[in-house]
Short mmCIF file of C-alpha atoms and ligand atoms in Angstrom, two decimals:
data_model
loop_
_atom_site.label_atom_id
_atom_site.label_comp_id
_atom_site.label_asym_id
_atom_site.label_seq_id
_atom_site.Cartn_x
_atom_site.Cartn_y
_atom_site.Cartn_z
CA MET A 192 -52.17 11.24 22.35
CA ALA A 193 -49.54 13.46 20.59
CA THR A 194 -46.82 11.35 19.17
CA GLY A 195 -44.11 13.20 21.24
CA GLU A 196 -45.92 12.12 24.36
CA ILE A 197 -46.03 8.54 23.38
CA PHE A 198 -42.37 8.65 22.72
CA ARG A 199 -41.61 10.27 26.06
CA ARG A 200 -43.80 7.55 27.87
CA ILE A 201 -41.86 4.56 26.39
CA ARG A 202 -38.40 6.21 27.01
CA THR A 203 -37.21 3.77 29.71
CA PRO A 204 -38.57 0.62 28.25
CA TRP A 205 -37.14 1.63 24.85
CA LEU A 206 -33.74 2.24 26.41
CA ASP A 207 -33.93 -1.11 28.24
CA HIS A 208 -35.04 -2.99 25.08
CA VAL A 209 -32.63 -1.37 22.56
CA SER A 210 -29.60 -1.74 24.84
CA GLN A 211 -30.42 -5.26 25.34
CA HIS A 212 -30.66 -5.78 21.66
CA LEU A 213 -27.40 -4.04 21.08
CA ALA A 214 -25.26 -5.96 23.58
CA HIS A 215 -25.80 -9.29 25.20
CA VAL A 216 -23.02 -8.75 27.64
CA GLU A 217 -24.34 -7.21 30.94
CA GLY A 218 -21.26 -4.89 31.45
CA VAL A 219 -21.42 -3.54 27.97
CA ARG A 220 -25.14 -2.72 28.12
CA GLU A 221 -24.44 0.11 30.41
CA THR A 222 -21.95 1.76 28.12
CA PHE A 223 -24.56 1.84 25.39
CA ARG A 224 -27.24 3.21 27.65
CA GLN A 225 -26.01 6.74 27.81
CA PRO A 226 -25.32 7.38 24.13
CA LEU A 227 -28.78 5.80 23.39
CA ALA A 228 -30.52 8.01 25.84
CA ALA A 229 -28.98 11.07 24.16
CA PHE A 230 -30.05 9.66 20.82
CA TYR A 231 -33.60 8.99 21.93
CA ASP A 232 -33.93 12.53 23.38
CA VAL A 233 -32.92 13.95 20.01
CA VAL A 234 -35.16 11.59 18.13
CA VAL A 235 -38.05 12.97 20.32
CA ARG A 236 -37.10 16.46 19.37
CA CYS A 237 -37.09 15.43 15.67
CA VAL A 238 -40.49 13.89 16.11
CA GLU A 239 -41.82 17.08 17.72
CA THR A 240 -40.21 19.54 15.26
CA GLY A 241 -40.36 17.34 12.11
CA ASP A 242 -36.81 18.00 11.38
CA ALA A 243 -34.42 15.05 11.43
CA ALA A 244 -31.41 17.28 10.96
CA PHE A 245 -31.34 17.73 14.80
CA LEU A 246 -29.67 14.23 14.84
CA ASN A 247 -26.66 15.52 12.83
CA PRO A 248 -24.24 16.28 15.73
CA ILE A 249 -24.90 13.09 17.51
CA LEU A 250 -24.44 11.00 14.42
CA GLU A 251 -21.14 12.85 13.69
CA GLN A 252 -20.14 12.23 17.27
CA TRP A 253 -20.74 8.45 16.82
CA GLY A 254 -18.78 8.58 13.58
CA GLU A 255 -15.74 10.29 14.97
CA ALA A 256 -15.73 7.89 17.97
CA ARG A 257 -15.26 4.87 15.75
CA THR A 258 -11.95 3.27 16.20
CA GLN A 259 -9.76 1.80 13.41
CA SER A 260 -10.64 -1.75 14.42
CA GLU A 261 -14.47 -0.96 14.64
CA LEU A 262 -14.16 0.53 11.13
CA GLU A 263 -12.65 -2.75 9.89
CA ASP A 264 -15.32 -4.86 11.56
CA PRO A 265 -18.52 -4.90 9.51
CA ARG A 266 -20.55 -6.08 12.56
CA SER A 267 -20.15 -2.73 14.31
CA SER A 268 -20.96 -0.43 11.37
CA LEU A 269 -23.29 2.38 12.25
CA PRO A 270 -25.90 1.52 9.59
CA LEU A 271 -26.14 -1.91 11.27
CA VAL A 272 -26.52 -0.40 14.73
CA LEU A 273 -29.34 1.67 13.24
CA ASN A 274 -31.09 -1.42 11.91
CA GLN A 275 -30.90 -2.95 15.24
CA ILE A 276 -32.37 0.18 16.75
CA LEU A 277 -35.10 0.15 14.18
CA MET A 278 -35.96 -3.63 14.78
CA ALA A 279 -35.87 -3.12 18.65
CA THR A 280 -38.25 0.02 18.31
CA TYR A 281 -40.56 -2.00 16.12
CA GLN A 282 -40.63 -4.95 18.64
CA LEU A 283 -41.25 -2.63 21.55
CA ALA A 284 -43.98 -0.83 19.79
CA HIS A 285 -45.70 -4.07 18.86
CA GLU A 286 -45.51 -5.45 22.39
CA GLN A 287 -46.27 -2.49 24.58
CA LEU A 288 -48.42 -0.05 22.52
CA SER A 289 -51.82 -0.42 21.03
CA GLY A 290 -52.01 -0.98 17.34
CA ALA A 291 -52.93 2.74 16.58
CA GLU A 292 -50.06 4.09 18.85
CA ALA A 293 -47.60 1.67 17.38
CA LEU A 294 -48.56 2.85 13.90
CA GLN A 295 -48.12 6.45 14.99
CA VAL A 296 -44.75 5.83 16.57
CA MET A 297 -43.47 3.86 13.70
CA GLU A 298 -44.78 6.39 10.98
CA ARG A 299 -42.71 9.17 12.70
CA PHE A 300 -39.79 7.02 13.54
CA LEU A 301 -39.29 5.60 10.06
CA PRO A 302 -38.34 8.98 8.24
CA ILE A 303 -35.91 9.79 11.03
CA TYR A 304 -34.42 6.29 10.75
CA SER A 305 -33.87 6.52 6.99
CA TYR A 306 -32.33 10.03 7.37
CA ALA A 307 -29.97 8.75 9.95
CA LEU A 308 -29.28 5.63 7.75
CA GLU A 309 -28.35 7.86 4.84
CA ARG A 310 -26.11 10.10 6.79
CA THR A 311 -24.22 7.22 8.49
CA SER A 312 -23.81 5.35 5.30
CA ILE A 313 -22.22 8.46 3.62
CA MET A 314 -20.08 9.12 6.83
CA GLU A 315 -18.90 5.55 7.03
CA THR A 316 -18.12 5.34 3.24
CA GLN A 317 -16.12 8.64 3.69
CA LEU A 318 -14.23 7.10 6.72
CA HIS A 319 -13.61 4.05 4.86
CA VAL A 320 -12.20 6.00 1.88
CA LYS A 321 -9.92 7.93 4.25
CA HIS A 322 -8.87 4.78 5.82
CA VAL A 323 -8.03 3.13 2.66
CA SER A 324 -6.23 6.13 1.29
CA ASP A 325 -4.24 6.50 4.57
CA GLU A 326 -3.22 2.82 4.07
CA LEU A 327 -2.26 3.47 0.43
CA ASP A 328 -0.15 6.34 1.50
CA ARG A 329 1.74 4.28 4.05
CA ALA A 330 2.17 1.54 1.49
CA ARG A 331 3.32 4.11 -1.05
CA CYS A 332 5.93 5.48 1.36
CA GLU A 333 7.24 2.04 2.22
CA LEU A 334 7.49 1.08 -1.55
CA GLU A 335 9.38 4.24 -2.10
CA ARG A 336 11.67 3.36 0.76
CA LEU A 337 12.13 -0.23 -0.56
CA GLU A 338 12.70 0.97 -4.15
CA LYS A 339 15.49 3.34 -2.73
CA ILE A 340 17.03 0.51 -0.78
CA LYS A 341 16.92 -1.70 -3.75
CA SER A 342 18.56 0.86 -6.21
CA ASP A 343 21.28 1.73 -3.48
CA PHE A 344 21.92 -1.95 -3.24
CA ILE A 345 22.37 -2.48 -6.88
CA ALA A 346 24.76 0.37 -6.82
CA VAL A 347 26.70 -1.02 -3.80
CA ALA A 348 26.59 -4.61 -4.98
CA ALA A 349 27.93 -3.50 -8.42
CA HIS A 350 30.63 -1.59 -6.81
CA GLU A 351 31.48 -4.34 -4.43
CA LEU A 352 31.67 -6.98 -7.27
CA LYS A 353 33.45 -4.63 -9.57
CA THR A 354 36.43 -4.14 -7.05
CA PRO A 355 37.60 -7.69 -6.93
CA LEU A 356 36.76 -8.24 -10.61
CA THR A 357 39.05 -5.42 -11.46
CA LEU A 358 41.74 -6.91 -9.34
CA ILE A 359 41.38 -10.26 -10.95
CA GLU A 360 41.41 -8.68 -14.48
CA GLY A 361 44.51 -6.73 -13.61
CA TYR A 362 46.46 -9.66 -12.20
CA ALA A 363 45.27 -11.91 -15.13
CA ALA A 364 46.40 -9.41 -17.69
CA MET A 365 49.92 -8.99 -15.99
CA LEU A 366 50.10 -12.71 -15.82
CA LYS A 367 49.46 -13.03 -19.46
CA GLU A 368 52.36 -10.58 -20.38
CA ILE A 369 54.98 -12.43 -18.48
CA ASP A 370 57.19 -15.09 -20.22
CA LEU A 371 56.21 -18.26 -18.10
CA ASP A 372 59.00 -20.26 -19.77
CA ASN A 373 61.42 -17.95 -18.10
CA LYS A 374 62.11 -19.63 -14.52
CA GLY A 375 63.09 -16.17 -13.27
CA ASN A 376 59.37 -15.05 -13.51
CA THR A 377 58.08 -17.90 -11.18
CA VAL A 378 57.91 -15.65 -8.02
CA LEU A 379 56.08 -12.88 -10.00
CA ALA A 380 53.67 -15.39 -11.49
CA GLY A 381 52.96 -16.60 -7.94
CA MET A 382 52.29 -13.14 -6.72
CA TYR A 383 49.87 -12.61 -9.55
CA LEU A 384 48.14 -15.72 -8.94
CA ASN A 385 47.77 -14.93 -5.30
CA GLY A 386 46.09 -11.50 -6.32
CA ILE A 387 43.69 -13.47 -8.59
CA HIS A 388 43.07 -15.96 -5.73
CA SER A 389 42.11 -13.28 -3.05
CA GLY A 390 40.05 -11.53 -5.75
CA THR A 391 37.98 -14.61 -6.55
CA ARG A 392 37.78 -15.26 -2.85
CA ARG A 393 36.34 -12.01 -2.07
CA LEU A 394 33.93 -12.42 -5.01
CA ARG A 395 32.71 -15.63 -3.67
CA GLU A 396 32.16 -14.27 -0.21
CA ILE A 397 29.91 -11.39 -1.78
CA VAL A 398 27.99 -13.87 -3.88
CA ASP A 399 27.55 -16.22 -0.92
CA ASP A 400 26.26 -13.42 1.17
CA MET A 401 23.68 -12.63 -1.55
CA ILE A 402 22.62 -16.26 -1.76
CA ASP A 403 22.30 -16.43 2.12
CA VAL A 404 20.19 -13.40 2.22
CA SER A 405 17.92 -14.70 -0.39
CA MET A 406 17.73 -18.06 1.36
CA ILE A 407 16.91 -16.35 4.67
CA ASP A 408 14.29 -14.27 2.85
CA ASN A 409 12.46 -17.45 1.42
CA ASP A 410 12.91 -19.30 4.73
CA LEU A 411 15.14 -21.72 3.09
CA LEU A 412 18.08 -21.65 5.40
CA SER A 413 18.56 -25.17 6.69
CA LEU A 414 20.65 -25.69 9.80
CA SER A 415 22.58 -28.75 10.65
CA PHE A 416 22.17 -28.99 14.45
CA GLN A 417 25.20 -30.59 16.10
CA PRO A 418 26.78 -30.14 19.52
CA VAL A 419 28.54 -26.74 19.65
CA TRP A 420 30.79 -25.02 22.27
CA LEU A 421 30.75 -21.24 22.11
CA ASN A 422 34.42 -21.14 23.57
CA ARG A 423 35.42 -23.05 20.40
CA LEU A 424 33.60 -20.72 18.06
CA LEU A 425 34.85 -17.67 19.64
CA ASP A 426 38.44 -19.16 19.81
CA THR A 427 38.21 -19.59 16.04
CA VAL A 428 36.92 -16.10 15.48
CA GLN A 429 39.83 -14.80 17.67
CA ARG A 430 42.32 -16.61 15.52
CA GLU A 431 40.87 -15.40 12.41
CA VAL A 432 41.03 -11.68 13.50
CA THR A 433 44.46 -11.81 15.26
CA GLN A 434 46.34 -10.33 12.32
CA VAL A 435 43.87 -7.55 11.57
CA VAL A 436 43.67 -6.65 15.27
CA LYS A 437 47.33 -6.39 15.44
CA GLU A 438 47.42 -4.18 12.20
CA ARG A 439 44.63 -1.94 13.63
CA ARG A 440 46.47 -1.92 17.02
CA GLN A 441 43.29 -2.95 18.77
CA GLN A 442 42.57 -5.03 21.81
CA PHE A 443 40.36 -8.03 21.25
CA LYS A 444 39.44 -9.94 24.45
CA VAL A 445 37.07 -12.83 25.19
CA ASN A 446 36.14 -12.78 28.81
CA LYS A 447 35.62 -16.12 30.77
CA PHE A 448 31.90 -15.82 31.24
CA PRO A 449 29.55 -18.57 32.79
CA GLY A 450 28.25 -20.70 30.02
CA LEU A 451 31.13 -20.12 27.69
CA ASP A 452 32.26 -23.65 28.01
CA GLU A 453 28.78 -25.23 27.96
CA MET A 454 27.72 -27.58 25.07
CA THR A 455 24.61 -26.70 23.09
CA PHE A 456 23.05 -27.79 19.86
CA GLY A 457 23.40 -25.55 16.89
CA ASP A 458 24.96 -25.22 13.41
CA GLY A 459 28.53 -24.59 14.09
CA GLU A 460 29.40 -23.21 10.80
CA ARG A 461 26.43 -20.76 10.70
CA LEU A 462 26.99 -19.70 14.32
CA LEU A 463 30.62 -19.15 13.48
CA GLN A 464 29.56 -16.95 10.53
CA ALA A 465 27.17 -14.99 12.73
CA PHE A 466 29.90 -14.32 15.38
CA ARG A 467 32.47 -13.53 12.79
CA ASN A 468 30.11 -10.97 11.14
CA VAL A 469 29.42 -9.14 14.50
CA VAL A 470 33.10 -9.28 15.63
CA THR A 471 34.44 -8.00 12.21
CA ASN A 472 31.99 -5.26 12.30
CA ALA A 473 33.09 -4.35 15.78
CA ILE A 474 36.60 -4.23 14.51
CA LYS A 475 35.65 -2.38 11.33
CA TYR A 476 33.63 0.42 13.11
CA THR A 477 36.23 0.86 15.89
CA PRO A 478 39.08 3.29 15.25
CA ASP A 479 42.71 2.14 15.36
CA GLY A 480 43.82 1.69 19.03
CA GLY A 481 40.16 0.79 20.27
CA SER A 482 39.06 -2.24 21.88
CA VAL A 483 36.54 -5.14 21.18
CA THR A 484 35.32 -7.39 24.12
CA VAL A 485 33.30 -10.44 24.10
CA ASP A 486 31.35 -11.18 27.31
CA GLY A 487 28.28 -13.06 28.32
CA ARG A 488 26.00 -14.64 30.84
CA VAL A 489 23.61 -17.53 31.28
CA LEU A 490 19.92 -16.96 31.58
CA PRO A 491 17.19 -19.56 32.17
CA GLY A 492 17.29 -21.65 29.11
CA PHE A 493 19.51 -19.16 27.13
CA ILE A 494 22.96 -17.93 26.90
CA GLU A 495 23.56 -14.33 26.03
CA VAL A 496 26.81 -13.15 24.27
CA ILE A 497 27.68 -9.57 24.17
CA VAL A 498 30.26 -8.14 21.87
CA THR A 499 31.13 -4.59 22.96
CA ASP A 500 33.32 -2.19 21.08
CA THR A 501 34.76 1.41 21.61
CA GLY A 502 33.70 2.32 18.02
CA ILE A 503 31.65 5.06 16.33
CA GLY A 504 28.49 3.81 17.71
CA ILE A 505 25.00 3.67 15.98
CA ASN A 506 22.03 6.12 16.27
CA GLY A 507 18.86 5.05 18.11
CA GLU A 508 16.74 5.16 14.78
CA ASP A 509 19.18 2.76 13.07
CA HIS A 510 19.02 0.05 15.89
CA THR A 511 16.54 -1.99 14.01
CA ARG A 512 17.23 -0.82 10.48
CA ILE A 513 20.82 -2.16 10.37
CA PHE A 514 19.27 -5.59 10.71
CA GLU A 515 17.00 -5.18 7.73
CA LYS A 516 18.06 -6.34 4.39
CA PHE A 517 19.89 -3.49 2.64
CA GLY A 518 18.47 -1.41 5.43
CA ARG A 519 21.47 0.69 6.11
CA LEU A 520 23.90 1.11 3.15
CA GLY A 521 25.00 4.79 3.33
CA SER A 522 26.54 6.22 0.18
CA VAL A 523 28.29 3.98 -2.43
CA MET A 524 31.33 6.15 -2.12
CA THR A 525 31.83 5.17 1.67
CA HIS A 526 31.84 1.53 0.73
CA SER A 527 35.06 -0.23 0.21
CA SER A 528 35.82 -3.91 -0.18
CA GLY A 529 38.30 -3.73 2.61
CA LYS A 530 36.59 -6.16 5.04
CA THR A 531 38.25 -4.82 8.22
CA LYS A 532 39.41 -1.35 7.12
CA PHE A 533 38.03 1.37 9.49
CA LYS A 534 34.43 2.02 8.35
CA GLY A 535 34.88 -0.06 5.33
CA GLY A 536 31.25 -0.82 4.89
CA GLY A 537 30.29 -3.81 2.78
CA PRO A 538 27.07 -4.60 0.81
CA GLY A 539 25.06 -4.15 4.07
CA LEU A 540 24.17 -7.92 4.22
CA GLY A 541 26.22 -9.08 7.20
CA LEU A 542 23.70 -8.15 9.91
CA PRO A 543 20.62 -9.30 8.24
CA ILE A 544 22.34 -12.73 7.62
CA THR A 545 23.52 -12.81 11.22
CA LYS A 546 20.00 -12.01 12.40
CA GLY A 547 18.56 -14.76 10.05
CA ILE A 548 21.10 -17.25 11.42
CA ILE A 549 20.37 -16.47 15.00
CA GLU A 550 16.61 -16.41 14.61
CA ALA A 551 16.82 -19.71 12.73
CA HIS A 552 18.38 -21.04 16.08
CA GLY A 553 15.47 -19.74 17.99
CA GLY A 554 17.53 -16.87 19.25
CA THR A 555 17.42 -13.04 19.04
CA ILE A 556 19.92 -10.29 18.35
CA TRP A 557 19.81 -6.50 19.06
CA VAL A 558 22.21 -3.62 19.48
CA GLU A 559 22.62 -1.00 22.29
CA SER A 560 24.57 2.05 21.67
CA ARG A 561 24.22 5.70 22.92
CA GLY A 562 24.48 7.02 19.32
CA HIS A 563 26.81 7.61 16.30
CA ASP A 564 29.67 9.88 17.08
CA GLU A 565 32.99 9.45 15.22
CA VAL A 566 34.88 11.72 17.53
CA LYS A 567 33.52 10.78 21.00
CA CYS A 568 33.16 7.03 19.96
CA PRO A 569 30.33 6.02 22.32
CA GLY A 570 30.74 2.38 21.18
CA SER A 571 28.09 -0.42 20.58
CA ALA A 572 27.14 -3.52 22.21
CA PHE A 573 25.70 -6.41 20.09
CA HIS A 574 23.56 -8.83 22.20
CA ILE A 575 23.04 -12.31 20.97
CA MET A 576 20.64 -14.52 22.86
CA LEU A 577 20.78 -18.25 21.89
CA PRO A 578 18.66 -21.02 23.34
CA LEU A 579 20.69 -23.70 25.25
CA ARG A 580 19.70 -27.01 23.85
CA LYS A 581 20.47 -30.59 25.09
CA SER A 582 19.26 -31.96 21.68
CA PRO A 583 18.39 -30.67 18.25
CA PRO A 584 15.01 -29.16 17.95
CA ASP A 585 12.63 -31.98 16.92
CA ASP A 586 11.02 -30.15 13.96
CA LYS A 587 14.47 -29.68 12.39
CA VAL A 588 15.65 -33.36 12.60
CA ALA A 589 13.89 -34.66 9.68
CA ARG A 590 14.39 -31.62 7.57
CA LEU A 591 18.12 -31.33 8.35
CA TYR A 592 19.12 -34.94 8.25
CA GLY A 593 16.95 -35.70 5.23
CA PRO A 594 15.26 -39.03 4.46
CA LEU A 595 17.89 -40.86 6.56
CA ALA A 596 16.51 -39.24 9.72
CA GLU A 597 13.01 -40.08 8.74
CA VAL A 598 14.01 -43.71 8.16
CA GLN A 599 15.78 -43.78 11.62
CA ASP A 600 12.75 -42.15 13.25
CA ASN A 601 10.43 -44.69 11.79
CA SER A 602 12.68 -47.66 12.74
CA ARG A 603 12.82 -46.16 16.25
CA ALA A 604 9.02 -45.95 16.21
CA GLU A 605 8.84 -49.53 15.18
P1 ADP B 172 28.31 -3.88 6.17
O1 ADP B 172 28.65 -4.72 5.12
O2 ADP B 172 27.90 -2.48 5.61
O3 ADP B 172 29.17 -3.65 7.36
P2 ADP B 172 26.36 -4.90 8.04
O4 ADP B 172 25.15 -5.68 7.64
O5 ADP B 172 27.39 -5.90 8.59
O6 ADP B 172 26.91 -4.19 6.67
O7 ADP B 172 26.20 -3.78 8.85
C1 ADP B 172 25.18 -2.77 8.59
C2 ADP B 172 25.54 -1.40 9.14
O8 ADP B 172 25.45 -1.48 10.49
C3 ADP B 172 26.98 -0.99 8.78
O9 ADP B 172 27.02 -0.42 7.39
C4 ADP B 172 27.27 -0.01 9.90
O10 ADP B 172 26.77 1.20 9.48
C5 ADP B 172 26.39 -0.58 11.05
N1 ADP B 172 27.22 -1.24 11.96
C6 ADP B 172 27.34 -2.68 12.13
N2 ADP B 172 28.01 -3.00 13.22
C7 ADP B 172 28.56 -1.74 13.78
C8 ADP B 172 29.23 -1.51 14.90
N3 ADP B 172 29.90 -2.42 15.73
N4 ADP B 172 29.50 -0.12 15.17
C9 ADP B 172 28.93 0.73 14.45
N5 ADP B 172 28.19 0.59 13.33
C10 ADP B 172 27.97 -0.63 13.06
#
């Protein structure tokens, strides 16, 4: 019997057998059947014409249909599928055909198989190379972005550090010039010392921010969980900003919202730092005469605090970037060390630190804003969601209270 005819005769059992071989899951088997049937019909054509190239379109189709995850999974590689097909074909021929027919089938099938194997191997290698080079391109772009952020950061950090340093240098030089034995110069000396003091304070703040960012980055930020009340934290922030709010002729209001007076566990100092950052930003990026409002609500297991301003707003594409380390720096020229001056940007570490603090508490922070417009001032709303806790989280106890907590824990266990 002609080989083509034998192939046609075993079409249905071949499809059953091979699809069973390729997938053990019943539902999946059906999805294999149709492409296998198309493949088999082309194989028969190749057998009859002696030209394996008829397989090209179908193999290309299979290659193009490969998804990214399939490409990364060696178990679903096309050469492997072809091997399974070969094995299943051999088994079927062995079981259902006479020795001579089986030999006839395998003799014609093997060259077609090896042709298909070669083509799919080349195709797969090309696809892998493309995949890897796409990944490399992506990594290169990300590296370039990080490199730019880093060099921008160095420029801004140097500028930020230089401003208070120049101040300190200037006051120290003036202090050196005056005659300290002359009692009349005491007031002047006091003024210069004040200048030096505020310069060093600003320097410390910047250096502290840098240390905080690196601790958050390296997962070293340790929190001391203690009872905290949001109303007290927000009162402190309000007190701190009273003077600047007055200078900027802004309104600052903390609404009485449910949960404001509730006690929770958190690191009071760190939470204060986080709220201070968000509120001072709201003041900074709101023009004179605008307003900043703190509101909130209780959600199951959480409390949400919302700081809304009537400021310049933030573009959609920056809503996540501003929380990234050095993610949004702008030009060095727009940066000034004035912490609450309108648009007086700092080193761009405030929000990444805030995010790190909130996340270390098990919370989240995000911003909503209709965009950036310095004329229309669409405003921004920073949402801070914190878990409401009746006690410090277990995993933090030992780490935060050190060996003492471990001793106490052990004694409790005994
Ligand atoms: P910076 O020290 O520059 O203020 P932050 O990390 O605190 O750094 O903020 C990052 C950037 O996010 C700011 O430079 C500013 O562009 C933007 N931003 C933060 N808060 C606001 C706000 N309330 N309104 C508009 N823009 C804001």
